Amino acid sequence: MEGKRVILIKATEKDIEFLCMVESDKALWIYEEDVAENDDKLRENFKVRVNGDTCYDFIVTLREDRLQTPIGFVSVWKYTDWRKSWDVGFSILSQYQNKGYGVESLRLLLGFAFEELKAHKVVGMCNIENIASGKMMSKCSMRLEGTFKEELDWNGKWTDQQFFSILESEYKNN
């Protein structure tokens, strides 16, 4: 999938080391309750994901970079199968953050979810302290549906989690 400045490339087994490196980077996941260890279990998890049909991981690269150096990844996975709901996640390496690459990548991912996966609804959640993720979802026309009070056990305290979503009809009208 190609945007104006980024390209999303479906992750394959050759991308597993990059995916594991990002997924286990505590600096990138400071708002998460738990950060995965970069180990064989995580590698096996990504191997199942990249070869399955319930989760789609895409490597984010810059369109201008002929080497297609990864700058992050975005994912969409089944949330509630019988309701045609999918969940999104994203992580952009710190040196590429605040440049609009994440927003553009998420917009492309939403297009994939609605156009290819035939999603009815796409959701995304974030720690209420993660202002950047909330803004990113809002910029992609995802609406704040609600706040789950004290949902996350984060840094030794119970923290709220925000729940965003966009319907297929809303996506098509944007």
GROMACS .gro file of N, CA and C in nm:
model
  522
    1MET      N    1   0.085  -0.117   0.000
    1MET     CA    2   0.000   0.000   0.000
    1MET      C    3   0.089   0.123   0.000
    2GLU      N    4   0.055   0.217  -0.084
    2GLU     CA    5   0.138   0.336  -0.096
    2GLU      C    6   0.060   0.462  -0.065
    3GLY      N    7   0.122   0.547   0.014
    3GLY     CA    8   0.068   0.679   0.043
    3GLY      C    9   0.157   0.783  -0.022
    4LYS      N   10   0.136   0.908   0.014
    4LYS     CA   11   0.218   1.016  -0.042
    4LYS      C   12   0.362   1.007   0.006
    5ARG      N   13   0.381   0.971   0.133
    5ARG     CA   14   0.516   0.969   0.189
    5ARG      C   15   0.560   0.836   0.247
    6VAL      N   16   0.466   0.744   0.267
    6VAL     CA   17   0.501   0.614   0.324
    6VAL      C   18   0.450   0.501   0.236
    7ILE      N   19   0.513   0.387   0.254
    7ILE     CA   20   0.470   0.263   0.190
    7ILE      C   21   0.453   0.160   0.301
    8LEU      N   22   0.343   0.086   0.297
    8LEU     CA   23   0.322  -0.025   0.390
    8LEU      C   24   0.346  -0.154   0.314
    9ILE      N   25   0.435  -0.236   0.368
    9ILE     CA   26   0.470  -0.364   0.306
    9ILE      C   27   0.430  -0.475   0.402
   10LYS      N   28   0.351  -0.570   0.353
   10LYS     CA   29   0.307  -0.681   0.439
   10LYS      C   30   0.429  -0.752   0.495
   11ALA      N   31   0.430  -0.767   0.627
   11ALA     CA   32   0.543  -0.831   0.694
   11ALA      C   33   0.550  -0.979   0.656
   12THR      N   34   0.672  -1.027   0.645
   12THR     CA   35   0.699  -1.168   0.618
   12THR      C   36   0.797  -1.217   0.725
   13GLU      N   37   0.833  -1.344   0.715
   13GLU     CA   38   0.927  -1.399   0.813
   13GLU      C   39   1.060  -1.325   0.814
   14LYS      N   40   1.098  -1.265   0.702
   14LYS     CA   41   1.226  -1.191   0.700
   14LYS      C   42   1.219  -1.064   0.786
   15ASP      N   43   1.100  -1.021   0.823
   15ASP     CA   44   1.082  -0.900   0.904
   15ASP      C   45   1.071  -0.928   1.053
   16ILE      N   46   1.074  -1.054   1.091
   16ILE     CA   47   1.048  -1.090   1.231
   16ILE      C   48   1.148  -1.025   1.327
   17GLU      N   49   1.275  -1.019   1.291
   17GLU     CA   50   1.373  -0.958   1.382
   17GLU      C   51   1.340  -0.810   1.406
   18PHE      N   52   1.301  -0.738   1.301
   18PHE     CA   53   1.263  -0.598   1.317
   18PHE      C   54   1.138  -0.587   1.404
   19LEU      N   55   1.037  -0.669   1.377
   19LEU     CA   56   0.914  -0.666   1.455
   19LEU      C   57   0.943  -0.693   1.602
   20CYS      N   58   1.027  -0.792   1.630
   20CYS     CA   59   1.062  -0.825   1.769
   20CYS      C   60   1.139  -0.711   1.835
   21MET      N   61   1.229  -0.649   1.761
   21MET     CA   62   1.307  -0.537   1.815
   21MET      C   63   1.214  -0.423   1.856
   22VAL      N   64   1.119  -0.390   1.770
   22VAL     CA   65   1.025  -0.281   1.800
   22VAL      C   66   0.932  -0.321   1.914
   23GLU      N   67   0.876  -0.440   1.907
   23GLU     CA   68   0.779  -0.486   2.006
   23GLU      C   69   0.838  -0.495   2.146
   24SER      N   70   0.968  -0.515   2.157
   24SER     CA   71   1.032  -0.529   2.288
   24SER      C   72   1.105  -0.402   2.334
   25ASP      N   73   1.091  -0.294   2.260
   25ASP     CA   74   1.159  -0.168   2.293
   25ASP      C   75   1.078  -0.091   2.398
   26LYS      N   76   1.124  -0.096   2.521
   26LYS     CA   77   1.050  -0.034   2.632
   26LYS      C   78   1.029   0.117   2.612
   27ALA      N   79   1.121   0.183   2.543
   27ALA     CA   80   1.107   0.327   2.518
   27ALA      C   81   0.991   0.357   2.424
   28LEU      N   82   0.961   0.266   2.332
   28LEU     CA   83   0.849   0.286   2.240
   28LEU      C   84   0.715   0.251   2.303
   29TRP      N   85   0.717   0.169   2.404
   29TRP     CA   86   0.594   0.119   2.465
   29TRP      C   87   0.578   0.168   2.609
   30ILE      N   88   0.617   0.291   2.636
   30ILE     CA   89   0.616   0.340   2.774
   30ILE      C   90   0.475   0.348   2.834
   31TYR      N   91   0.373   0.346   2.751
   31TYR     CA   92   0.236   0.356   2.802
   31TYR      C   93   0.167   0.220   2.813
   32GLU      N   94   0.239   0.114   2.787
   32GLU     CA   95   0.182  -0.021   2.794
   32GLU      C   96   0.201  -0.080   2.934
   33GLU      N   97   0.108  -0.166   2.973
   33GLU     CA   98   0.119  -0.235   3.101
   33GLU      C   99   0.238  -0.328   3.103
   34ASP      N  100   0.265  -0.387   2.988
   34ASP     CA  101   0.361  -0.495   2.980
   34ASP      C  102   0.432  -0.486   2.845
   35VAL      N  103   0.562  -0.501   2.844
   35VAL     CA  104   0.638  -0.499   2.719
   35VAL      C  105   0.700  -0.637   2.700
   36ALA      N  106   0.682  -0.691   2.581
   36ALA     CA  107   0.730  -0.826   2.552
   36ALA      C  108   0.882  -0.834   2.559
   37GLU      N  109   0.930  -0.952   2.593
   37GLU     CA  110   1.074  -0.980   2.588
   37GLU      C  111   1.109  -1.023   2.447
   38ASN      N  112   1.225  -0.982   2.400
   38ASN     CA  113   1.272  -1.022   2.267
   38ASN      C  114   1.332  -1.162   2.280
   39ASP      N  115   1.246  -1.262   2.266
   39ASP     CA  116   1.289  -1.400   2.285
   39ASP      C  117   1.224  -1.492   2.183
   40ASP      N  118   1.250  -1.621   2.196
   40ASP     CA  119   1.196  -1.719   2.101
   40ASP      C  120   1.043  -1.721   2.101
   41LYS      N  121   0.982  -1.697   2.216
   41LYS     CA  122   0.835  -1.696   2.225
   41LYS      C  123   0.778  -1.582   2.139
   42LEU      N  124   0.839  -1.465   2.147
   42LEU     CA  125   0.793  -1.351   2.066
   42LEU      C  126   0.815  -1.378   1.917
   43ARG      N  127   0.930  -1.436   1.883
   43ARG     CA  128   0.957  -1.471   1.743
   43ARG      C  129   0.852  -1.568   1.690
   44GLU      N  130   0.819  -1.668   1.769
   44GLU     CA  131   0.719  -1.767   1.728
   44GLU      C  132   0.582  -1.701   1.712
   45ASN      N  133   0.548  -1.610   1.802
   45ASN     CA  134   0.422  -1.537   1.793
   45ASN      C  135   0.414  -1.460   1.661
   46PHE      N  136   0.522  -1.389   1.626
   46PHE     CA  137   0.522  -1.315   1.499
   46PHE      C  138   0.522  -1.408   1.379
   47LYS      N  139   0.586  -1.523   1.391
   47LYS     CA  140   0.586  -1.619   1.280
   47LYS      C  141   0.443  -1.665   1.252
   48VAL      N  142   0.368  -1.692   1.356
   48VAL     CA  143   0.227  -1.731   1.340
   48VAL      C  144   0.148  -1.615   1.280
   49ARG      N  145   0.172  -1.494   1.329
   49ARG     CA  146   0.099  -1.377   1.280
   49ARG      C  147   0.123  -1.352   1.132
   50VAL      N  148   0.250  -1.352   1.090
   50VAL     CA  149   0.278  -1.317   0.950
   50VAL      C  150   0.232  -1.426   0.853
   51ASN      N  151   0.209  -1.546   0.903
   51ASN     CA  152   0.163  -1.655   0.818
   51ASN      C  153   0.014  -1.685   0.834
   52GLY      N  154  -0.054  -1.609   0.919
   52GLY     CA  155  -0.195  -1.634   0.945
   52GLY      C  156  -0.288  -1.539   0.873
   53ASP      N  157  -0.416  -1.547   0.910
   53ASP     CA  158  -0.516  -1.460   0.847
   53ASP      C  159  -0.605  -1.390   0.949
   54THR      N  160  -0.559  -1.383   1.073
   54THR     CA  161  -0.635  -1.311   1.175
   54THR      C  162  -0.564  -1.185   1.221
   55CYS      N  163  -0.442  -1.165   1.174
   55CYS     CA  164  -0.363  -1.046   1.207
   55CYS      C  165  -0.277  -1.012   1.087
   56TYR      N  166  -0.271  -0.884   1.056
   56TYR     CA  167  -0.190  -0.837   0.944
   56TYR      C  168  -0.095  -0.729   0.994
   57ASP      N  169   0.034  -0.758   0.985
   57ASP     CA  170   0.139  -0.663   1.023
   57ASP      C  171   0.198  -0.605   0.896
   58PHE      N  172   0.220  -0.474   0.896
   58PHE     CA  173   0.279  -0.406   0.781
   58PHE      C  174   0.400  -0.325   0.827
   59ILE      N  175   0.509  -0.341   0.756
   59ILE     CA  176   0.629  -0.262   0.782
   59ILE      C  177   0.608  -0.125   0.716
   60VAL      N  178   0.638  -0.019   0.791
   60VAL     CA  179   0.627   0.117   0.739
   60VAL      C  180   0.765   0.159   0.688
   61THR      N  181   0.770   0.204   0.563
   61THR     CA  182   0.894   0.257   0.505
   61THR      C  183   0.862   0.392   0.442
   62LEU      N  184   0.965   0.470   0.420
   62LEU     CA  185   0.947   0.599   0.353
   62LEU      C  186   0.949   0.578   0.203
   63ARG      N  187   0.857   0.641   0.136
   63ARG     CA  188   0.845   0.629  -0.010
   63ARG      C  189   0.975   0.669  -0.081
   64GLU      N  190   1.044   0.769  -0.028
   64GLU     CA  191   1.166   0.820  -0.092
   64GLU      C  192   1.287   0.729  -0.070
   65ASP      N  193   1.276   0.632   0.020
   65ASP     CA  194   1.389   0.545   0.055
   65ASP      C  195   1.388   0.420  -0.032
   66ARG      N  196   1.476   0.415  -0.129
   66ARG     CA  197   1.482   0.300  -0.220
   66ARG      C  198   1.521   0.171  -0.149
   67LEU      N  199   1.591   0.183  -0.036
   67LEU     CA  200   1.630   0.065   0.041
   67LEU      C  201   1.516   0.009   0.125
   68GLN      N  202   1.407   0.086   0.136
   68GLN     CA  203   1.290   0.048   0.214
   68GLN      C  204   1.327   0.015   0.359
   69THR      N  205   1.403   0.104   0.420
   69THR     CA  206   1.442   0.088   0.560
   69THR      C  207   1.318   0.100   0.648
   70PRO      N  208   1.292   0.003   0.734
   70PRO     CA  209   1.174   0.010   0.821
   70PRO      C  210   1.183   0.126   0.920
   71ILE      N  211   1.072   0.198   0.934
   71ILE     CA  212   1.066   0.306   1.033
   71ILE      C  213   0.960   0.277   1.139
   72GLY      N  214   0.893   0.164   1.128
   72GLY     CA  215   0.791   0.125   1.224
   72GLY      C  216   0.704   0.016   1.165
   73PHE      N  217   0.597  -0.015   1.237
   73PHE     CA  218   0.499  -0.109   1.182
   73PHE      C  219   0.360  -0.077   1.234
   74VAL      N  220   0.262  -0.116   1.155
   74VAL     CA  221   0.121  -0.103   1.192
   74VAL      C  222   0.057  -0.239   1.178
   75SER      N  223  -0.045  -0.263   1.258
   75SER     CA  224  -0.110  -0.394   1.259
   75SER      C  225  -0.260  -0.379   1.271
   76VAL      N  226  -0.329  -0.475   1.215
   76VAL     CA  227  -0.474  -0.486   1.232
   76VAL      C  228  -0.504  -0.633   1.259
   77TRP      N  229  -0.585  -0.659   1.360
   77TRP     CA  230  -0.618  -0.798   1.395
   77TRP      C  231  -0.765  -0.807   1.431
   78LYS      N  232  -0.817  -0.930   1.419
   78LYS     CA  233  -0.959  -0.953   1.449
   78LYS      C  234  -0.986  -0.917   1.594
   79TYR      N  235  -1.090  -0.838   1.613
   79TYR     CA  236  -1.132  -0.799   1.747
   79TYR      C  237  -1.254  -0.880   1.787
   80THR      N  238  -1.360  -0.872   1.708
   80THR     CA  239  -1.480  -0.953   1.729
   80THR      C  240  -1.523  -1.004   1.593
   81ASP      N  241  -1.494  -1.128   1.565
   81ASP     CA  242  -1.512  -1.187   1.432
   81ASP      C  243  -1.656  -1.175   1.382
   82TRP      N  244  -1.753  -1.219   1.459
   82TRP     CA  245  -1.891  -1.221   1.412
   82TRP      C  246  -1.950  -1.081   1.393
   83ARG      N  247  -1.885  -0.979   1.447
   83ARG     CA  248  -1.930  -0.841   1.427
   83ARG      C  249  -1.849  -0.769   1.320
   84LYS      N  250  -1.754  -0.840   1.259
   84LYS     CA  251  -1.666  -0.781   1.158
   84LYS      C  252  -1.590  -0.661   1.213
   85SER      N  253  -1.545  -0.675   1.337
   85SER     CA  254  -1.468  -0.569   1.403
   85SER      C  255  -1.320  -0.607   1.406
   86TRP      N  256  -1.237  -0.509   1.379
   86TRP     CA  257  -1.092  -0.526   1.379
   86TRP      C  258  -1.030  -0.421   1.470
   87ASP      N  259  -0.915  -0.452   1.527
   87ASP     CA  260  -0.842  -0.363   1.617
   87ASP      C  261  -0.711  -0.322   1.550
   88VAL      N  262  -0.667  -0.200   1.574
   88VAL     CA  263  -0.542  -0.152   1.515
   88VAL      C  264  -0.439  -0.121   1.623
   89GLY      N  265  -0.314  -0.132   1.582
   89GLY     CA  266  -0.202  -0.095   1.667
   89GLY      C  267  -0.092  -0.038   1.579
   90PHE      N  268  -0.004   0.041   1.638
   90PHE     CA  269   0.098   0.107   1.556
   90PHE      C  270   0.216   0.146   1.644
   91SER      N  271   0.332   0.149   1.582
   91SER     CA  272   0.453   0.196   1.648
   91SER      C  273   0.550   0.249   1.543
   92ILE      N  274   0.590   0.372   1.560
   92ILE     CA  275   0.685   0.437   1.470
   92ILE      C  276   0.811   0.465   1.552
   93LEU      N  277   0.927   0.432   1.496
   93LEU     CA  278   1.053   0.456   1.567
   93LEU      C  279   1.063   0.603   1.607
   94SER      N  280   1.122   0.628   1.724
   94SER     CA  281   1.120   0.762   1.783
   94SER      C  282   1.175   0.871   1.691
   95GLN      N  283   1.277   0.842   1.614
   95GLN     CA  284   1.335   0.946   1.528
   95GLN      C  285   1.244   0.984   1.411
   96TYR      N  286   1.137   0.908   1.389
   96TYR     CA  287   1.043   0.937   1.280
   96TYR      C  288   0.907   0.985   1.332
   97GLN      N  289   0.894   0.997   1.463
   97GLN     CA  290   0.768   1.040   1.521
   97GLN      C  291   0.748   1.191   1.501
   98ASN      N  292   0.622   1.232   1.510
   98ASN     CA  293   0.582   1.373   1.497
   98ASN      C  294   0.613   1.433   1.361
   99LYS      N  295   0.609   1.349   1.259
   99LYS     CA  296   0.632   1.395   1.122
   99LYS      C  297   0.514   1.359   1.030
  100GLY      N  298   0.410   1.301   1.088
  100GLY     CA  299   0.292   1.263   1.011
  100GLY      C  300   0.296   1.124   0.951
  101TYR      N  301   0.407   1.052   0.968
  101TYR     CA  302   0.418   0.918   0.909
  101TYR      C  303   0.321   0.820   0.974
  102GLY      N  304   0.301   0.833   1.105
  102GLY     CA  305   0.209   0.744   1.175
  102GLY      C  306   0.066   0.765   1.129
  103VAL      N  307   0.025   0.890   1.117
  103VAL     CA  308  -0.112   0.921   1.072
  103VAL      C  309  -0.134   0.868   0.931
  104GLU      N  310  -0.040   0.893   0.842
  104GLU     CA  311  -0.055   0.844   0.705
  104GLU      C  312  -0.060   0.691   0.701
  105SER      N  313   0.022   0.627   0.783
  105SER     CA  314   0.023   0.480   0.789
  105SER      C  315  -0.109   0.426   0.841
  106LEU      N  316  -0.162   0.490   0.945
  106LEU     CA  317  -0.289   0.446   1.002
  106LEU      C  318  -0.402   0.465   0.901
  107ARG      N  319  -0.401   0.574   0.827
  107ARG     CA  320  -0.504   0.594   0.723
  107ARG      C  321  -0.499   0.483   0.618
  108LEU      N  322  -0.378   0.446   0.576
  108LEU     CA  323  -0.365   0.336   0.479
  108LEU      C  324  -0.414   0.205   0.540
  109LEU      N  325  -0.382   0.183   0.667
  109LEU     CA  326  -0.425   0.060   0.735
  109LEU      C  327  -0.577   0.054   0.746
  110LEU      N  328  -0.640   0.167   0.776
  110LEU     CA  329  -0.787   0.171   0.782
  110LEU      C  330  -0.846   0.139   0.645
  111GLY      N  331  -0.785   0.191   0.540
  111GLY     CA  332  -0.830   0.158   0.405
  111GLY      C  333  -0.823   0.008   0.379
  112PHE      N  334  -0.714  -0.055   0.421
  112PHE     CA  335  -0.698  -0.200   0.407
  112PHE      C  336  -0.808  -0.272   0.484
  113ALA      N  337  -0.833  -0.229   0.607
  113ALA     CA  338  -0.934  -0.295   0.691
  113ALA      C  339  -1.072  -0.288   0.629
  114PHE      N  340  -1.110  -0.172   0.580
  114PHE     CA  341  -1.245  -0.157   0.524
  114PHE      C  342  -1.256  -0.210   0.382
  115GLU      N  343  -1.156  -0.190   0.301
  115GLU     CA  344  -1.166  -0.229   0.161
  115GLU      C  345  -1.128  -0.375   0.135
  116GLU      N  346  -1.027  -0.425   0.204
  116GLU     CA  347  -0.981  -0.562   0.180
  116GLU      C  348  -1.042  -0.663   0.277
  117LEU      N  349  -1.046  -0.625   0.405
  117LEU     CA  350  -1.097  -0.717   0.506
  117LEU      C  351  -1.248  -0.706   0.524
  118LYS      N  352  -1.308  -0.606   0.461
  118LYS     CA  353  -1.453  -0.584   0.469
  118LYS      C  354  -1.500  -0.563   0.613
  119ALA      N  355  -1.420  -0.489   0.689
  119ALA     CA  356  -1.455  -0.458   0.828
  119ALA      C  357  -1.582  -0.373   0.833
  120HIS      N  358  -1.661  -0.394   0.936
  120HIS     CA  359  -1.775  -0.308   0.965
  120HIS      C  360  -1.729  -0.195   1.058
  121LYS      N  361  -1.636  -0.230   1.148
  121LYS     CA  362  -1.590  -0.135   1.249
  121LYS      C  363  -1.443  -0.163   1.278
  122VAL      N  364  -1.366  -0.057   1.299
  122VAL     CA  365  -1.227  -0.070   1.341
  122VAL      C  366  -1.212   0.008   1.472
  123VAL      N  367  -1.148  -0.055   1.569
  123VAL     CA  368  -1.129   0.006   1.700
  123VAL      C  369  -0.980   0.022   1.729
  124GLY      N  370  -0.951   0.108   1.823
  124GLY     CA  371  -0.815   0.126   1.873
  124GLY      C  372  -0.823   0.175   2.016
  125MET      N  373  -0.731   0.131   2.098
  125MET     CA  374  -0.731   0.168   2.238
  125MET      C  375  -0.595   0.223   2.278
  126CYS      N  376  -0.595   0.313   2.375
  126CYS     CA  377  -0.467   0.363   2.426
  126CYS      C  378  -0.482   0.411   2.570
  127ASN      N  379  -0.372   0.402   2.641
  127ASN     CA  380  -0.360   0.457   2.775
  127ASN      C  381  -0.396   0.606   2.767
  128ILE      N  382  -0.475   0.654   2.861
  128ILE     CA  383  -0.518   0.794   2.857
  128ILE      C  384  -0.399   0.891   2.863
  129GLU      N  385  -0.287   0.846   2.916
  129GLU     CA  386  -0.166   0.928   2.923
  129GLU      C  387  -0.095   0.937   2.787
  130ASN      N  388  -0.130   0.848   2.696
  130ASN     CA  389  -0.066   0.844   2.564
  130ASN      C  390  -0.138   0.942   2.470
  131ILE      N  391  -0.111   1.068   2.490
  131ILE     CA  392  -0.178   1.176   2.416
  131ILE      C  393  -0.154   1.161   2.265
  132ALA      N  394  -0.032   1.128   2.225
  132ALA     CA  395   0.003   1.119   2.083
  132ALA      C  396  -0.081   1.013   2.011
  133SER      N  397  -0.101   0.897   2.073
  133SER     CA  398  -0.181   0.792   2.008
  133SER      C  399  -0.326   0.835   1.995
  134GLY      N  400  -0.379   0.898   2.098
  134GLY     CA  401  -0.516   0.948   2.091
  134GLY      C  402  -0.534   1.051   1.981
  135LYS      N  403  -0.439   1.143   1.968
  135LYS     CA  404  -0.445   1.244   1.862
  135LYS      C  405  -0.435   1.179   1.725
  136MET      N  406  -0.348   1.079   1.714
  136MET     CA  407  -0.329   1.012   1.586
  136MET      C  408  -0.460   0.946   1.540
  137MET      N  409  -0.526   0.876   1.631
  137MET     CA  410  -0.652   0.812   1.594
  137MET      C  411  -0.758   0.917   1.560
  138SER      N  412  -0.763   1.026   1.636
  138SER     CA  413  -0.859   1.133   1.607
  138SER      C  414  -0.834   1.194   1.469
  139LYS      N  415  -0.708   1.214   1.433
  139LYS     CA  416  -0.674   1.270   1.302
  139LYS      C  417  -0.716   1.178   1.188
  140CYS      N  418  -0.733   1.051   1.220
  140CYS     CA  419  -0.776   0.953   1.119
  140CYS      C  420  -0.927   0.930   1.124
  141SER      N  421  -0.999   1.025   1.184
  141SER     CA  422  -1.145   1.023   1.194
  141SER      C  423  -1.199   0.913   1.284
  142MET      N  424  -1.113   0.858   1.370
  142MET     CA  425  -1.161   0.764   1.470
  142MET      C  426  -1.217   0.847   1.586
  143ARG      N  427  -1.334   0.809   1.631
  143ARG     CA  428  -1.406   0.884   1.735
  143ARG      C  429  -1.377   0.823   1.872
  144LEU      N  430  -1.358   0.909   1.971
  144LEU     CA  431  -1.345   0.861   2.109
  144LEU      C  432  -1.481   0.812   2.155
  145GLU      N  433  -1.493   0.682   2.173
  145GLU     CA  434  -1.621   0.622   2.214
  145GLU      C  435  -1.640   0.627   2.365
  146GLY      N  436  -1.530   0.616   2.437
  146GLY     CA  437  -1.542   0.615   2.581
  146GLY      C  438  -1.409   0.592   2.649
  147THR      N  439  -1.416   0.598   2.780
  147THR     CA  440  -1.298   0.578   2.862
  147THR      C  441  -1.328   0.468   2.962
  148PHE      N  442  -1.245   0.366   2.962
  148PHE     CA  443  -1.256   0.257   3.059
  148PHE      C  444  -1.178   0.300   3.184
  149LYS      N  445  -1.250   0.323   3.291
  149LYS     CA  446  -1.189   0.372   3.414
  149LYS      C  447  -1.099   0.265   3.476
  150GLU      N  448  -0.980   0.309   3.514
  150GLU     CA  449  -0.883   0.223   3.582
  150GLU      C  450  -0.872   0.085   3.517
  151GLU      N  451  -0.857   0.085   3.386
  151GLU     CA  452  -0.851  -0.038   3.306
  151GLU      C  453  -0.711  -0.101   3.305
  152LEU      N  454  -0.609  -0.016   3.314
  152LEU     CA  455  -0.471  -0.063   3.299
  152LEU      C  456  -0.394  -0.051   3.430
  153ASP      N  457  -0.321  -0.156   3.465
  153ASP     CA  458  -0.231  -0.152   3.579
  153ASP      C  459  -0.095  -0.108   3.525
  154TRP      N  460  -0.076   0.024   3.521
  154TRP     CA  461   0.039   0.084   3.454
  154TRP      C  462   0.127   0.158   3.553
  155ASN      N  463   0.253   0.123   3.558
  155ASN     CA  464   0.350   0.185   3.648
  155ASN      C  465   0.304   0.185   3.794
  156GLY      N  466   0.242   0.076   3.834
  156GLY     CA  467   0.201   0.062   3.973
  156GLY      C  468   0.075   0.136   4.012
  157LYS      N  469   0.001   0.187   3.914
  157LYS     CA  470  -0.127   0.253   3.947
  157LYS      C  471  -0.230   0.219   3.840
  158TRP      N  472  -0.354   0.219   3.881
  158TRP     CA  473  -0.463   0.192   3.787
  158TRP      C  474  -0.486   0.317   3.702
  159THR      N  475  -0.487   0.297   3.571
  159THR     CA  476  -0.493   0.407   3.475
  159THR      C  477  -0.607   0.383   3.376
  160ASP      N  478  -0.669   0.491   3.332
  160ASP     CA  479  -0.779   0.482   3.236
  160ASP      C  480  -0.728   0.447   3.097
  161GLN      N  481  -0.815   0.382   3.021
  161GLN     CA  482  -0.785   0.350   2.881
  161GLN      C  483  -0.894   0.409   2.792
  162GLN      N  484  -0.853   0.474   2.684
  162GLN     CA  485  -0.949   0.531   2.590
  162GLN      C  486  -0.977   0.433   2.477
  163PHE      N  487  -1.101   0.435   2.430
  163PHE     CA  488  -1.149   0.345   2.326
  163PHE      C  489  -1.197   0.429   2.209
  164PHE      N  490  -1.133   0.414   2.094
  164PHE     CA  491  -1.167   0.487   1.971
  164PHE      C  492  -1.224   0.389   1.869
  165SER      N  493  -1.305   0.441   1.777
  165SER     CA  494  -1.354   0.356   1.669
  165SER      C  495  -1.395   0.439   1.548
  166ILE      N  496  -1.409   0.368   1.438
  166ILE     CA  497  -1.463   0.426   1.315
  166ILE      C  498  -1.542   0.316   1.245
  167LEU      N  499  -1.660   0.352   1.197
  167LEU     CA  500  -1.745   0.258   1.123
  167LEU      C  501  -1.713   0.265   0.974
  168GLU      N  502  -1.747   0.159   0.905
  168GLU     CA  503  -1.727   0.156   0.759
  168GLU      C  504  -1.797   0.274   0.693
  169SER      N  505  -1.921   0.304   0.734
  169SER     CA  506  -1.995   0.415   0.674
  169SER      C  507  -1.926   0.548   0.699
  170GLU      N  508  -1.866   0.566   0.815
  170GLU     CA  509  -1.793   0.689   0.845
  170GLU      C  510  -1.665   0.698   0.761
  171TYR      N  511  -1.598   0.586   0.747
  171TYR     CA  512  -1.476   0.583   0.664
  171TYR      C  513  -1.509   0.622   0.520
  172LYS      N  514  -1.617   0.566   0.467
  172LYS     CA  515  -1.654   0.594   0.328
  172LYS      C  516  -1.697   0.739   0.307
  173ASN      N  517  -1.748   0.804   0.412
  173ASN     CA  518  -1.793   0.943   0.401
  173ASN      C  519  -1.681   1.044   0.424
  174ASN      N  520  -1.562   0.997   0.458
  174ASN     CA  521  -1.448   1.089   0.480
  174ASN      C  522  -1.370   1.109   0.354
   0.00000   0.00000   0.00000
